[in-house]
Amino acid sequence: MSALRAFIAEREWAQFHSPENLAKSIAIEAGELLEEFQWSPDFDADRVRLELADVLTYCYELADRLGVDPEAIILEKLEITRSKYPAETSRGRSTKYDQL
């Protein structure tokens, strides 16, 4: 995270990186990631890797701006999802939790 903060500070970009703008950027970059799979299941692994890096960069920066720890909120959400999708009833199924 310190490398990302330094990169942004060197360019004085923090002024443009409001939570709203970062959320928009996540959606835009996620669209670019999805575009790599648009017409074929075959994909260029290097291009996908770089688009994924863009998505993650904006996600990490948004977490930083909001003052939350990405790993902590992922673990918190996993606990919520674990209760919605117990392994014994959801294993091998893609059924929504309220249909299990």
GROMACS .gro file of N, CA and C in nm:
model
  300
    1MET      N    1   0.082  -0.118   0.000
    1MET     CA    2   0.000   0.000   0.000
    1MET      C    3   0.087   0.125   0.000
    2SER      N    4   0.203   0.119   0.062
    2SER     CA    5   0.289   0.238   0.066
    2SER      C    6   0.338   0.274  -0.074
    3ALA      N    7   0.364   0.176  -0.159
    3ALA     CA    8   0.406   0.204  -0.297
    3ALA      C    9   0.294   0.273  -0.374
    4LEU      N   10   0.172   0.230  -0.352
    4LEU     CA   11   0.057   0.292  -0.418
    4LEU      C   12   0.037   0.436  -0.369
    5ARG      N   13   0.046   0.455  -0.239
    5ARG     CA   14   0.034   0.591  -0.184
    5ARG      C   15   0.141   0.683  -0.241
    6ALA      N   16   0.264   0.633  -0.248
    6ALA     CA   17   0.376   0.714  -0.299
    6ALA      C   18   0.354   0.748  -0.447
    7PHE      N   19   0.309   0.653  -0.524
    7PHE     CA   20   0.284   0.674  -0.666
    7PHE      C   21   0.181   0.786  -0.686
    8ILE      N   22   0.073   0.781  -0.609
    8ILE     CA   23  -0.033   0.881  -0.619
    8ILE      C   24   0.016   1.018  -0.571
    9ALA      N   25   0.090   1.019  -0.462
    9ALA     CA   26   0.142   1.145  -0.407
    9ALA      C   27   0.239   1.212  -0.503
   10GLU      N   28   0.325   1.134  -0.567
   10GLU     CA   29   0.423   1.190  -0.662
   10GLU      C   30   0.354   1.265  -0.777
   11ARG      N   31   0.235   1.223  -0.810
   11ARG     CA   32   0.162   1.281  -0.922
   11ARG      C   33   0.052   1.379  -0.879
   12GLU      N   34   0.037   1.393  -0.748
   12GLU     CA   35  -0.067   1.479  -0.690
   12GLU      C   36  -0.206   1.443  -0.743
   13TRP      N   37  -0.234   1.314  -0.745
   13TRP     CA   38  -0.362   1.265  -0.797
   13TRP      C   39  -0.467   1.246  -0.689
   14ALA      N   40  -0.430   1.251  -0.563
   14ALA     CA   41  -0.526   1.227  -0.455
   14ALA      C   42  -0.647   1.320  -0.466
   15GLN      N   43  -0.626   1.439  -0.517
   15GLN     CA   44  -0.735   1.536  -0.530
   15GLN      C   45  -0.846   1.486  -0.622
   16PHE      N   46  -0.814   1.394  -0.710
   16PHE     CA   47  -0.912   1.340  -0.804
   16PHE      C   48  -0.973   1.208  -0.757
   17HIS      N   49  -0.917   1.152  -0.650
   17HIS     CA   50  -0.953   1.017  -0.608
   17HIS      C   51  -1.050   1.016  -0.491
   18SER      N   52  -1.165   1.077  -0.512
   18SER     CA   53  -1.271   1.070  -0.411
   18SER      C   54  -1.326   0.927  -0.409
   19PRO      N   55  -1.390   0.887  -0.301
   19PRO     CA   56  -1.451   0.753  -0.300
   19PRO      C   57  -1.544   0.730  -0.420
   20GLU      N   58  -1.621   0.830  -0.456
   20GLU     CA   59  -1.711   0.818  -0.571
   20GLU      C   60  -1.633   0.792  -0.700
   21ASN      N   61  -1.528   0.870  -0.723
   21ASN     CA   62  -1.448   0.852  -0.844
   21ASN      C   63  -1.376   0.718  -0.845
   22LEU      N   64  -1.330   0.674  -0.730
   22LEU     CA   65  -1.263   0.544  -0.723
   22LEU      C   66  -1.361   0.431  -0.750
   23ALA      N   67  -1.483   0.442  -0.698
   23ALA     CA   68  -1.585   0.339  -0.725
   23ALA      C   69  -1.617   0.335  -0.875
   24LYS      N   70  -1.627   0.451  -0.937
   24LYS     CA   71  -1.649   0.456  -1.082
   24LYS      C   72  -1.533   0.389  -1.156
   25SER      N   73  -1.412   0.418  -1.112
   25SER     CA   74  -1.294   0.361  -1.177
   25SER      C   75  -1.290   0.210  -1.162
   26ILE      N   76  -1.334   0.159  -1.048
   26ILE     CA   77  -1.340   0.013  -1.030
   26ILE      C   78  -1.433  -0.047  -1.133
   27ALA      N   79  -1.551   0.012  -1.150
   27ALA     CA   80  -1.648  -0.040  -1.246
   27ALA      C   81  -1.595  -0.033  -1.389
   28ILE      N   82  -1.531   0.078  -1.422
   28ILE     CA   83  -1.475   0.095  -1.556
   28ILE      C   84  -1.367  -0.009  -1.582
   29GLU      N   85  -1.276  -0.025  -1.488
   29GLU     CA   86  -1.167  -0.122  -1.506
   29GLU      C   87  -1.220  -0.265  -1.506
   30ALA      N   88  -1.323  -0.292  -1.428
   30ALA     CA   89  -1.384  -0.426  -1.429
   30ALA      C   90  -1.444  -0.454  -1.567
   31GLY      N   91  -1.501  -0.351  -1.629
   31GLY     CA   92  -1.553  -0.366  -1.765
   31GLY      C   93  -1.441  -0.398  -1.863
   32GLU      N   94  -1.328  -0.333  -1.846
   32GLU     CA   95  -1.213  -0.361  -1.933
   32GLU      C   96  -1.161  -0.504  -1.911
   33LEU      N   97  -1.165  -0.550  -1.788
   33LEU     CA   98  -1.127  -0.689  -1.760
   33LEU      C   99  -1.224  -0.784  -1.828
   34LEU      N  100  -1.351  -0.758  -1.816
   34LEU     CA  101  -1.453  -0.843  -1.878
   34LEU      C  102  -1.440  -0.843  -2.030
   35GLU      N  103  -1.401  -0.730  -2.086
   35GLU     CA  104  -1.384  -0.718  -2.230
   35GLU      C  105  -1.283  -0.820  -2.283
   36GLU      N  106  -1.186  -0.855  -2.202
   36GLU     CA  107  -1.085  -0.953  -2.243
   36GLU      C  108  -1.146  -1.091  -2.270
   37PHE      N  109  -1.266  -1.115  -2.219
   37PHE     CA  110  -1.335  -1.243  -2.235
   37PHE      C  111  -1.459  -1.230  -2.325
   38GLN      N  112  -1.478  -1.115  -2.386
   38GLN     CA  113  -1.604  -1.083  -2.453
   38GLN      C  114  -1.644  -1.182  -2.562
   39TRP      N  115  -1.559  -1.214  -2.652
   39TRP     CA  116  -1.601  -1.293  -2.768
   39TRP      C  117  -1.548  -1.436  -2.770
   40SER      N  118  -1.470  -1.471  -2.673
   40SER     CA  119  -1.410  -1.604  -2.677
   40SER      C  120  -1.366  -1.646  -2.537
   41PRO      N  121  -1.375  -1.775  -2.509
   41PRO     CA  122  -1.322  -1.822  -2.380
   41PRO      C  123  -1.168  -1.817  -2.376
   42ASP      N  124  -1.107  -1.803  -2.493
   42ASP     CA  125  -0.961  -1.789  -2.499
   42ASP      C  126  -0.926  -1.645  -2.461
   43PHE      N  127  -0.816  -1.629  -2.391
   43PHE     CA  128  -0.778  -1.494  -2.348
   43PHE      C  129  -0.627  -1.482  -2.340
   44ASP      N  130  -0.582  -1.359  -2.345
   44ASP     CA  131  -0.441  -1.327  -2.332
   44ASP      C  132  -0.412  -1.309  -2.182
   45ALA      N  133  -0.342  -1.402  -2.125
   45ALA     CA  134  -0.318  -1.403  -1.980
   45ALA      C  135  -0.247  -1.276  -1.932
   46ASP      N  136  -0.157  -1.223  -2.011
   46ASP     CA  137  -0.086  -1.101  -1.971
   46ASP      C  138  -0.180  -0.982  -1.966
   47ARG      N  139  -0.267  -0.970  -2.065
   47ARG     CA  140  -0.361  -0.858  -2.067
   47ARG      C  141  -0.462  -0.871  -1.952
   48VAL      N  142  -0.508  -0.993  -1.927
   48VAL     CA  143  -0.600  -1.015  -1.815
   48VAL      C  144  -0.532  -0.980  -1.684
   49ARG      N  145  -0.409  -1.020  -1.667
   49ARG     CA  146  -0.333  -0.991  -1.545
   49ARG      C  147  -0.321  -0.841  -1.523
   50LEU      N  148  -0.293  -0.767  -1.628
   50LEU     CA  149  -0.278  -0.622  -1.615
   50LEU      C  150  -0.412  -0.552  -1.587
   51GLU      N  151  -0.520  -0.599  -1.649
   51GLU     CA  152  -0.651  -0.541  -1.620
   51GLU      C  153  -0.694  -0.574  -1.477
   52LEU      N  154  -0.665  -0.694  -1.433
   52LEU     CA  155  -0.695  -0.732  -1.294
   52LEU      C  156  -0.617  -0.643  -1.198
   53ALA      N  157  -0.492  -0.613  -1.232
   53ALA     CA  158  -0.412  -0.524  -1.149
   53ALA      C  159  -0.476  -0.386  -1.139
   54ASP      N  160  -0.533  -0.337  -1.249
   54ASP     CA  161  -0.601  -0.207  -1.246
   54ASP      C  162  -0.721  -0.211  -1.151
   55VAL      N  163  -0.800  -0.316  -1.160
   55VAL     CA  164  -0.917  -0.331  -1.072
   55VAL      C  165  -0.872  -0.333  -0.926
   56LEU      N  166  -0.774  -0.417  -0.897
   56LEU     CA  167  -0.726  -0.430  -0.759
   56LEU      C  168  -0.664  -0.300  -0.708
   57THR      N  169  -0.594  -0.229  -0.794
   57THR     CA  170  -0.534  -0.102  -0.753
   57THR      C  171  -0.640  -0.005  -0.705
   58TYR      N  172  -0.746   0.011  -0.784
   58TYR     CA  173  -0.853   0.101  -0.743
   58TYR      C  174  -0.927   0.049  -0.620
   59CYS      N  175  -0.944  -0.081  -0.607
   59CYS     CA  176  -1.008  -0.138  -0.487
   59CYS      C  177  -0.923  -0.109  -0.363
   60TYR      N  178  -0.794  -0.132  -0.373
   60TYR     CA  179  -0.707  -0.105  -0.259
   60TYR      C  180  -0.705   0.043  -0.224
   61GLU      N  181  -0.705   0.128  -0.326
   61GLU     CA  182  -0.703   0.271  -0.298
   61GLU      C  183  -0.834   0.315  -0.233
   62LEU      N  184  -0.946   0.261  -0.277
   62LEU     CA  185  -1.074   0.295  -0.216
   62LEU      C  186  -1.077   0.250  -0.070
   63ALA      N  187  -1.029   0.131  -0.044
   63ALA     CA  188  -1.023   0.082   0.094
   63ALA      C  189  -0.937   0.176   0.179
   64ASP      N  190  -0.826   0.218   0.124
   64ASP     CA  191  -0.737   0.310   0.196
   64ASP      C  192  -0.807   0.442   0.224
   65ARG      N  193  -0.875   0.497   0.124
   65ARG     CA  194  -0.946   0.624   0.142
   65ARG      C  195  -1.057   0.613   0.246
   66LEU      N  196  -1.120   0.495   0.253
   66LEU     CA  197  -1.228   0.473   0.350
   66LEU      C  198  -1.176   0.433   0.488
   67GLY      N  199  -1.045   0.409   0.497
   67GLY     CA  200  -0.985   0.371   0.624
   67GLY      C  201  -1.018   0.229   0.668
   68VAL      N  202  -1.036   0.141   0.570
   68VAL     CA  203  -1.064   0.001   0.603
   68VAL      C  204  -0.952  -0.088   0.552
   69ASP      N  205  -0.932  -0.198   0.622
   69ASP     CA  206  -0.831  -0.296   0.586
   69ASP      C  207  -0.893  -0.396   0.489
   70PRO      N  208  -0.842  -0.405   0.365
   70PRO     CA  209  -0.901  -0.496   0.267
   70PRO      C  210  -0.912  -0.640   0.317
   71GLU      N  211  -0.807  -0.691   0.378
   71GLU     CA  212  -0.812  -0.829   0.426
   71GLU      C  213  -0.920  -0.847   0.533
   72ALA      N  214  -0.931  -0.750   0.622
   72ALA     CA  215  -1.031  -0.758   0.729
   72ALA      C  216  -1.173  -0.758   0.674
   73ILE      N  217  -1.200  -0.671   0.575
   73ILE     CA  218  -1.337  -0.668   0.524
   73ILE      C  219  -1.368  -0.790   0.439
   74ILE      N  220  -1.267  -0.848   0.375
   74ILE     CA  221  -1.288  -0.974   0.301
   74ILE      C  222  -1.323  -1.085   0.399
   75LEU      N  223  -1.248  -1.094   0.507
   75LEU     CA  224  -1.277  -1.197   0.607
   75LEU      C  225  -1.415  -1.177   0.670
   76GLU      N  226  -1.452  -1.051   0.696
   76GLU     CA  227  -1.585  -1.021   0.750
   76GLU      C  228  -1.694  -1.067   0.654
   77LYS      N  229  -1.677  -1.037   0.527
   77LYS     CA  230  -1.776  -1.077   0.427
   77LYS      C  231  -1.780  -1.228   0.410
   78LEU      N  232  -1.666  -1.295   0.421
   78LEU     CA  233  -1.664  -1.442   0.414
   78LEU      C  234  -1.748  -1.504   0.526
   79GLU      N  235  -1.741  -1.446   0.644
   79GLU     CA  236  -1.821  -1.497   0.756
   79GLU      C  237  -1.971  -1.481   0.727
   80ILE      N  238  -2.009  -1.367   0.673
   80ILE     CA  239  -2.149  -1.344   0.637
   80ILE      C  240  -2.192  -1.445   0.531
   81THR      N  241  -2.109  -1.462   0.430
   81THR     CA  242  -2.141  -1.554   0.321
   81THR      C  243  -2.140  -1.698   0.369
   82ARG      N  244  -2.050  -1.730   0.461
   82ARG     CA  245  -2.045  -1.866   0.518
   82ARG      C  246  -2.177  -1.902   0.584
   83SER      N  247  -2.238  -1.805   0.653
   83SER     CA  248  -2.365  -1.835   0.720
   83SER      C  249  -2.479  -1.848   0.618
   84LYS      N  250  -2.470  -1.778   0.506
   84LYS     CA  251  -2.572  -1.787   0.402
   84LYS      C  252  -2.558  -1.915   0.320
   85TYR      N  253  -2.436  -1.961   0.305
   85TYR     CA  254  -2.408  -2.077   0.222
   85TYR      C  255  -2.329  -2.181   0.300
   86PRO      N  256  -2.394  -2.252   0.393
   86PRO     CA  257  -2.322  -2.357   0.466
   86PRO      C  258  -2.269  -2.462   0.368
   87ALA      N  259  -2.150  -2.510   0.392
   87ALA     CA  260  -2.086  -2.605   0.300
   87ALA      C  261  -2.173  -2.729   0.279
   88GLU      N  262  -2.237  -2.776   0.385
   88GLU     CA  263  -2.314  -2.900   0.372
   88GLU      C  264  -2.436  -2.887   0.282
   89THR      N  265  -2.490  -2.766   0.264
   89THR     CA  266  -2.607  -2.749   0.177
   89THR      C  267  -2.573  -2.683   0.044
   90SER      N  268  -2.459  -2.621   0.033
   90SER     CA  269  -2.428  -2.548  -0.090
   90SER      C  270  -2.314  -2.609  -0.171
   91ARG      N  271  -2.249  -2.710  -0.118
   91ARG     CA  272  -2.135  -2.772  -0.187
   91ARG      C  273  -2.176  -2.819  -0.327
   92GLY      N  274  -2.104  -2.771  -0.428
   92GLY     CA  275  -2.126  -2.815  -0.565
   92GLY      C  276  -2.251  -2.756  -0.629
   93ARG      N  277  -2.313  -2.657  -0.565
   93ARG     CA  278  -2.437  -2.597  -0.616
   93ARG      C  279  -2.417  -2.447  -0.636
   94SER      N  280  -2.484  -2.395  -0.736
   94SER     CA  281  -2.479  -2.251  -0.760
   94SER      C  282  -2.610  -2.183  -0.720
   95THR      N  283  -2.692  -2.254  -0.651
   95THR     CA  284  -2.824  -2.205  -0.609
   95THR      C  285  -2.809  -2.088  -0.512
   96LYS      N  286  -2.893  -1.986  -0.528
   96LYS     CA  287  -2.891  -1.873  -0.438
   96LYS      C  288  -2.930  -1.918  -0.297
   97TYR      N  289  -2.874  -1.851  -0.197
   97TYR     CA  290  -2.890  -1.895  -0.058
   97TYR      C  291  -3.036  -1.909  -0.015
   98ASP      N  292  -3.125  -1.826  -0.065
   98ASP     CA  293  -3.265  -1.836  -0.021
   98ASP      C  294  -3.340  -1.949  -0.094
   99GLN      N  295  -3.270  -2.019  -0.181
   99GLN     CA  296  -3.329  -2.134  -0.253
   99GLN      C  297  -3.268  -2.267  -0.208
  100LEU      N  298  -3.173  -2.262  -0.117
  100LEU     CA  299  -3.107  -2.387  -0.073
  100LEU      C  300  -3.199  -2.470   0.014
   0.00000   0.00000   0.00000
